[in-house]
PDB file of C-alpha atoms in Angstrom:
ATOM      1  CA  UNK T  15     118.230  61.643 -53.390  1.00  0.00           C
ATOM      2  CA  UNK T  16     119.072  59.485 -56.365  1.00  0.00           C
ATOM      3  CA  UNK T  17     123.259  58.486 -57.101  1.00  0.00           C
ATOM      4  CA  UNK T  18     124.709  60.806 -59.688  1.00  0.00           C
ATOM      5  CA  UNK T  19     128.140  59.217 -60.286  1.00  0.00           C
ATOM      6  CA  UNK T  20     131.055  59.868 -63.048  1.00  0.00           C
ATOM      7  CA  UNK T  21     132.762  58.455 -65.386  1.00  0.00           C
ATOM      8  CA  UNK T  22     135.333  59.760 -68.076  1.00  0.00           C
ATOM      9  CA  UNK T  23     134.476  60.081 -71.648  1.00  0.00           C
ATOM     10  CA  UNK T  24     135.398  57.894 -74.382  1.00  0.00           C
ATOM     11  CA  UNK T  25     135.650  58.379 -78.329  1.00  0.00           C
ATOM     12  CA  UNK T  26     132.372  56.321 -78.541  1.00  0.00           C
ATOM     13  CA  UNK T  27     130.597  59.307 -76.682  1.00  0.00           C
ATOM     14  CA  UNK T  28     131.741  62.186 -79.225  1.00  0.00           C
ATOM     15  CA  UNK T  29     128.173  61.871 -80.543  1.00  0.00           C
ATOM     16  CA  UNK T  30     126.132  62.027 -78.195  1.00  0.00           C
ATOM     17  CA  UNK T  31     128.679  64.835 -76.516  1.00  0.00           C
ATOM     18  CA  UNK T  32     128.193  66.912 -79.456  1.00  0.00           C
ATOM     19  CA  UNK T  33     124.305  66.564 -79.154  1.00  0.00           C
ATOM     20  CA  UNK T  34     124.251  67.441 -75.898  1.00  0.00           C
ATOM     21  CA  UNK T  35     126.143  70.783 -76.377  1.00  0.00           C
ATOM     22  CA  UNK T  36     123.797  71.357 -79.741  1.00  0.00           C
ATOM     23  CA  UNK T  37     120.795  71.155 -77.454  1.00  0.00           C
ATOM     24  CA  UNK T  38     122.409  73.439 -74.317  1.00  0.00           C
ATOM     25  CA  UNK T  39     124.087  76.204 -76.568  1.00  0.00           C
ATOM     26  CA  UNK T  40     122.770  76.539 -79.912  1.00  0.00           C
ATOM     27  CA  UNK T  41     120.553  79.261 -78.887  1.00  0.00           C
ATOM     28  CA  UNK T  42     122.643  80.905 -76.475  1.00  0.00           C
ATOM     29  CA  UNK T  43     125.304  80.692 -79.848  1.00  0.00           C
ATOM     30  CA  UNK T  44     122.738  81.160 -82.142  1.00  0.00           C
ATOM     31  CA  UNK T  45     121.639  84.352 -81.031  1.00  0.00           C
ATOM     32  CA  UNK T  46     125.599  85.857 -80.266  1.00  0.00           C
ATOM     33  CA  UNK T  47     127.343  84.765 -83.238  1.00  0.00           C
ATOM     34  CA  UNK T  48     124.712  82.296 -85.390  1.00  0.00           C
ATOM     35  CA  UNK T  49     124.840  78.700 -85.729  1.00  0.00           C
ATOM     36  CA  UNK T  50     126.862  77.371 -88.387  1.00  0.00           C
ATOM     37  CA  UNK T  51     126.237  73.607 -88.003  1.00  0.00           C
ATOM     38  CA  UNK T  52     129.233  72.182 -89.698  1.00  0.00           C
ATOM     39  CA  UNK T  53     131.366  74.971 -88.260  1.00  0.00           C
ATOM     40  CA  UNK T  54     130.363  74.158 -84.587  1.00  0.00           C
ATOM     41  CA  UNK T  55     130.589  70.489 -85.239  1.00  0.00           C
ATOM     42  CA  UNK T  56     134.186  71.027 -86.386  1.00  0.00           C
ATOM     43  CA  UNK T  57     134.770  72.973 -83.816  1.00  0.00           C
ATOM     44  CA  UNK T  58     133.967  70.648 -81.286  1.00  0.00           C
ATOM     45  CA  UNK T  59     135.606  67.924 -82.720  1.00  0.00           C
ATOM     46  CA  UNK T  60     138.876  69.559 -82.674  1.00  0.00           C
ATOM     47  CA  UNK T  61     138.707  71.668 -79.391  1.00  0.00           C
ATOM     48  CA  UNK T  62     137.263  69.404 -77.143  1.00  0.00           C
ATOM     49  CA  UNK T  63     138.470  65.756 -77.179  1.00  0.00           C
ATOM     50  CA  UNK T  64     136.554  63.213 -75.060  1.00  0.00           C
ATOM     51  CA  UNK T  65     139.469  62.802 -72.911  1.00  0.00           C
ATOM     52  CA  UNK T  66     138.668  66.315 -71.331  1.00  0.00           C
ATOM     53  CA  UNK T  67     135.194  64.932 -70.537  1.00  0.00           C
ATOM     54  CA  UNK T  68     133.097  63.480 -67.271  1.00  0.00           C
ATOM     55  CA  UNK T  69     129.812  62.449 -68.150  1.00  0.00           C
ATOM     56  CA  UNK T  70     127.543  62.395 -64.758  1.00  0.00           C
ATOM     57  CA  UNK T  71     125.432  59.830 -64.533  1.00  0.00           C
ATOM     58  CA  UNK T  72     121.858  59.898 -62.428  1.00  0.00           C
ATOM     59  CA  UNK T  73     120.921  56.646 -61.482  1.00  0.00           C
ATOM     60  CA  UNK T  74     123.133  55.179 -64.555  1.00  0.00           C
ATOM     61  CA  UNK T  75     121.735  57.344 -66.991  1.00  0.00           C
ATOM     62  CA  UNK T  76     124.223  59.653 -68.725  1.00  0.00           C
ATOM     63  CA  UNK T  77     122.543  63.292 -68.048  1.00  0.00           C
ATOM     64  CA  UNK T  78     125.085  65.542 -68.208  1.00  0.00           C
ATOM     65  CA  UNK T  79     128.780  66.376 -68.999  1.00  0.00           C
ATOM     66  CA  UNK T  80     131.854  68.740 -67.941  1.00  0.00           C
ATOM     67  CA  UNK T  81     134.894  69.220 -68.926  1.00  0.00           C
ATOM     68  CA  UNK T  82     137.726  70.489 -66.902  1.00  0.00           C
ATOM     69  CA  UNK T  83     141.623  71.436 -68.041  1.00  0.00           C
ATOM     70  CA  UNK T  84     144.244  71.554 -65.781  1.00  0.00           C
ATOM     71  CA  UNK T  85     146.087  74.694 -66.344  1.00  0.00           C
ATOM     72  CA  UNK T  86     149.876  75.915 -64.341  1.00  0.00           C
ATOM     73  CA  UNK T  87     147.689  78.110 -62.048  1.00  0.00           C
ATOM     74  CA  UNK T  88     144.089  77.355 -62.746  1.00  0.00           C
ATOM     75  CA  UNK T  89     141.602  74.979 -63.645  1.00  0.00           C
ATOM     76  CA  UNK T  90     139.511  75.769 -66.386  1.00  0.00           C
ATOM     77  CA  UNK T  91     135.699  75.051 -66.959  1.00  0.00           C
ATOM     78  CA  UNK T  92     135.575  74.525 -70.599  1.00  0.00           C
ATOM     79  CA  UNK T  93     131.723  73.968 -70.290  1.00  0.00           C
ATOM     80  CA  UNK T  94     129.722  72.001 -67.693  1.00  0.00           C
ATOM     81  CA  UNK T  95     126.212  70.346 -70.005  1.00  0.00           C
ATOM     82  CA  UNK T  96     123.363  69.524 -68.431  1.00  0.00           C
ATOM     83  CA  UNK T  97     120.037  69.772 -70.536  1.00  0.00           C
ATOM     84  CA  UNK T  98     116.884  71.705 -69.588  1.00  0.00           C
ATOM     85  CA  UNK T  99     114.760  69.004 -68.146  1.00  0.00           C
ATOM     86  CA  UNK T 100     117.661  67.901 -65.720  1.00  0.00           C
ATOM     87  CA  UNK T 101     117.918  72.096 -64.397  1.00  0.00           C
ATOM     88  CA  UNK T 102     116.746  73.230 -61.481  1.00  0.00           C
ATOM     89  CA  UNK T 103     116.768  69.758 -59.279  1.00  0.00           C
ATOM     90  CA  UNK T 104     120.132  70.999 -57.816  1.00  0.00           C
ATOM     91  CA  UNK T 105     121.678  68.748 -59.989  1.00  0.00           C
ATOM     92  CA  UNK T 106     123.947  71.439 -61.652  1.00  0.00           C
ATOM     93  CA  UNK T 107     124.805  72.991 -58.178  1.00  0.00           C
ATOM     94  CA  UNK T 108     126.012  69.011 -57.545  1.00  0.00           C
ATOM     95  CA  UNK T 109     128.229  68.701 -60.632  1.00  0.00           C
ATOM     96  CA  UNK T 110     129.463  71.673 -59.593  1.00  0.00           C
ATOM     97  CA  UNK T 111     130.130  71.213 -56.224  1.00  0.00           C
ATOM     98  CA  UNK T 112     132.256  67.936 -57.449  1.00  0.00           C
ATOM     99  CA  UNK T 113     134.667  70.632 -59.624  1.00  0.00           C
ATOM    100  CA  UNK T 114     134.709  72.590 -56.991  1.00  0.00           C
ATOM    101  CA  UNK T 115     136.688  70.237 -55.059  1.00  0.00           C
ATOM    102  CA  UNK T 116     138.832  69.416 -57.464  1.00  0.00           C
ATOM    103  CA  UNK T 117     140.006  72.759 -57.519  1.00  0.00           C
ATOM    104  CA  UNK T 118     140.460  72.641 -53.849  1.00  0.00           C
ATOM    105  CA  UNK T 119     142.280  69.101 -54.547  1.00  0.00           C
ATOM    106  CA  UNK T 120     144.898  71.310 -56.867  1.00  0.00           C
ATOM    107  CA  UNK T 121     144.489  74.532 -54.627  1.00  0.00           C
ATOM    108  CA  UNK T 122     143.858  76.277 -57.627  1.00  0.00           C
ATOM    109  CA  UNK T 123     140.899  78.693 -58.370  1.00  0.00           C
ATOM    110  CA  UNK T 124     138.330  77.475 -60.901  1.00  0.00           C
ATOM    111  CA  UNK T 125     137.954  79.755 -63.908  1.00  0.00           C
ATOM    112  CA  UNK T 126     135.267  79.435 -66.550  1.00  0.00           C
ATOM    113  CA  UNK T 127     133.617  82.058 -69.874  1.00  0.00           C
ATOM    114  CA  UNK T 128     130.160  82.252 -69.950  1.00  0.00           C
ATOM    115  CA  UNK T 129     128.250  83.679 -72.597  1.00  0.00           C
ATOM    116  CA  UNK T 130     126.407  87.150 -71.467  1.00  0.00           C
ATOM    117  CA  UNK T 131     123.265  86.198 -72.998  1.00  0.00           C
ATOM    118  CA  UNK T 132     123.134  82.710 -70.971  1.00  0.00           C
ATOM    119  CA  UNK T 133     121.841  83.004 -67.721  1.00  0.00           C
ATOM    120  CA  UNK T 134     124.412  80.749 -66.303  1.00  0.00           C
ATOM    121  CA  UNK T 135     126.365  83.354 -65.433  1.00  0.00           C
ATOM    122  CA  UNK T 136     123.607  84.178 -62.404  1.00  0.00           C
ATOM    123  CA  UNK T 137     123.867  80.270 -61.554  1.00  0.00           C
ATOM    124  CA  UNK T 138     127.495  80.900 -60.606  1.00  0.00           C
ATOM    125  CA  UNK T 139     127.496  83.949 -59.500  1.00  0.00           C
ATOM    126  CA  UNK T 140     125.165  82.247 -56.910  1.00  0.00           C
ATOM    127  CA  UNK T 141     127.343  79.565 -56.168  1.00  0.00           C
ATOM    128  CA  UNK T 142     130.415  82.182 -54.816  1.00  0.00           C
ATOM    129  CA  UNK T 143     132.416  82.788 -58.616  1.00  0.00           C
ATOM    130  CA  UNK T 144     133.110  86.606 -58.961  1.00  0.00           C
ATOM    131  CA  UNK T 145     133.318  88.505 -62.588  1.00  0.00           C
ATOM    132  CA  UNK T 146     137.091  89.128 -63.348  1.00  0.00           C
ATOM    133  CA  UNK T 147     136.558  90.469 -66.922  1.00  0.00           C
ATOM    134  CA  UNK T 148     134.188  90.632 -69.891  1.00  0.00           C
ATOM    135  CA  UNK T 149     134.380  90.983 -73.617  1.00  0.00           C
ATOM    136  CA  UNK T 150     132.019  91.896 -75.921  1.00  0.00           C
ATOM    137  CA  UNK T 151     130.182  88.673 -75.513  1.00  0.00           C
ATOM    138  CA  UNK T 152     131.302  86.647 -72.552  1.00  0.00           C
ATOM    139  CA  UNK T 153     132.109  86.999 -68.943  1.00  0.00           C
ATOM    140  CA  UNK T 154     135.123  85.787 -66.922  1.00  0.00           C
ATOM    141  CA  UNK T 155     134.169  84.293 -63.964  1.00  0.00           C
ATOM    142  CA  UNK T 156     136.551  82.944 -61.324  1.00  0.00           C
ATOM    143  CA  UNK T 157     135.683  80.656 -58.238  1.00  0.00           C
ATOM    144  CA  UNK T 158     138.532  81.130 -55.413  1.00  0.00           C
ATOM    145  CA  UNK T 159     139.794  79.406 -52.768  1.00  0.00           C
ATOM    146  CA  UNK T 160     138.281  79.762 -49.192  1.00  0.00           C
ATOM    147  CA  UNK T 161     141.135  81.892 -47.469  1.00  0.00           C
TER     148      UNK T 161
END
């Protein structure tokens, strides 16, 4: 099985951040709301610094991203990146995995919003998250503790 390490994110990988969630959400966004480029660049920009970023790492190579805030009684999956051509190699299920015991780490559950129309939700479903809400476009999903 080949290494897939971490490392945090630094200002000097905004770009290629930002590229990486154009090329895993714009349709998923595209299709719920539309894809205002300059809007969604903004957007990220201002929501999501680098500091709340891990970039994963197969082998050295830079593959994949998450990023994780520490709330009083939660963590929060802001988004977890990893493009097409890296899915379904259990690579995802590994980045998870690593969040996963974080949370256990904090002993707090692991909350995330996926949209309805990606099928990510199924992913973590899967992987023992349970729906705790919806709006109109997203689902809450919440990963708990072993008892």
């Amino acid at each position: 099985m080949n290494e897939l390490t971490f490392r945090k994110a630094t200002v000097q990988d905004m770009d290629w951040l930002y590229a990486l969630f154009r090329s895993t959400m714009k349709h998923h966004i595209e299709q719920t709301w539309g894809w205002d480029e300059l809007f969604q660049k903004h957007g990220f920009a201002e929501n999501l610094p680098a500091s709340s970023f891990t970039i994963a790492l197969l082998d050295q190579e830079a593959i994949g991203a998450y990023s994780l805030m520490e709330k009083t009684d939660h963590l929060w999956l802001d988004m977890l990146l990893l493009p097409e051509q890296f899915q379904g190699r259990g690579l995802g299920s590994r980045l998870l995995e690593t969040i996963q015991k974080k949370a256990l780490a904090r002993k707090k559950p692991l909350r995330l919003s996926v949209l309805k129309i990606n099928s990510a939700h199924e992913f973590y479903l899967k992987r023992g998250f349970v729906c705790c809400g919806e709006d109109d476009w997203s689902l809450k999903l919440e990963w708990r503790l072993p008892s």
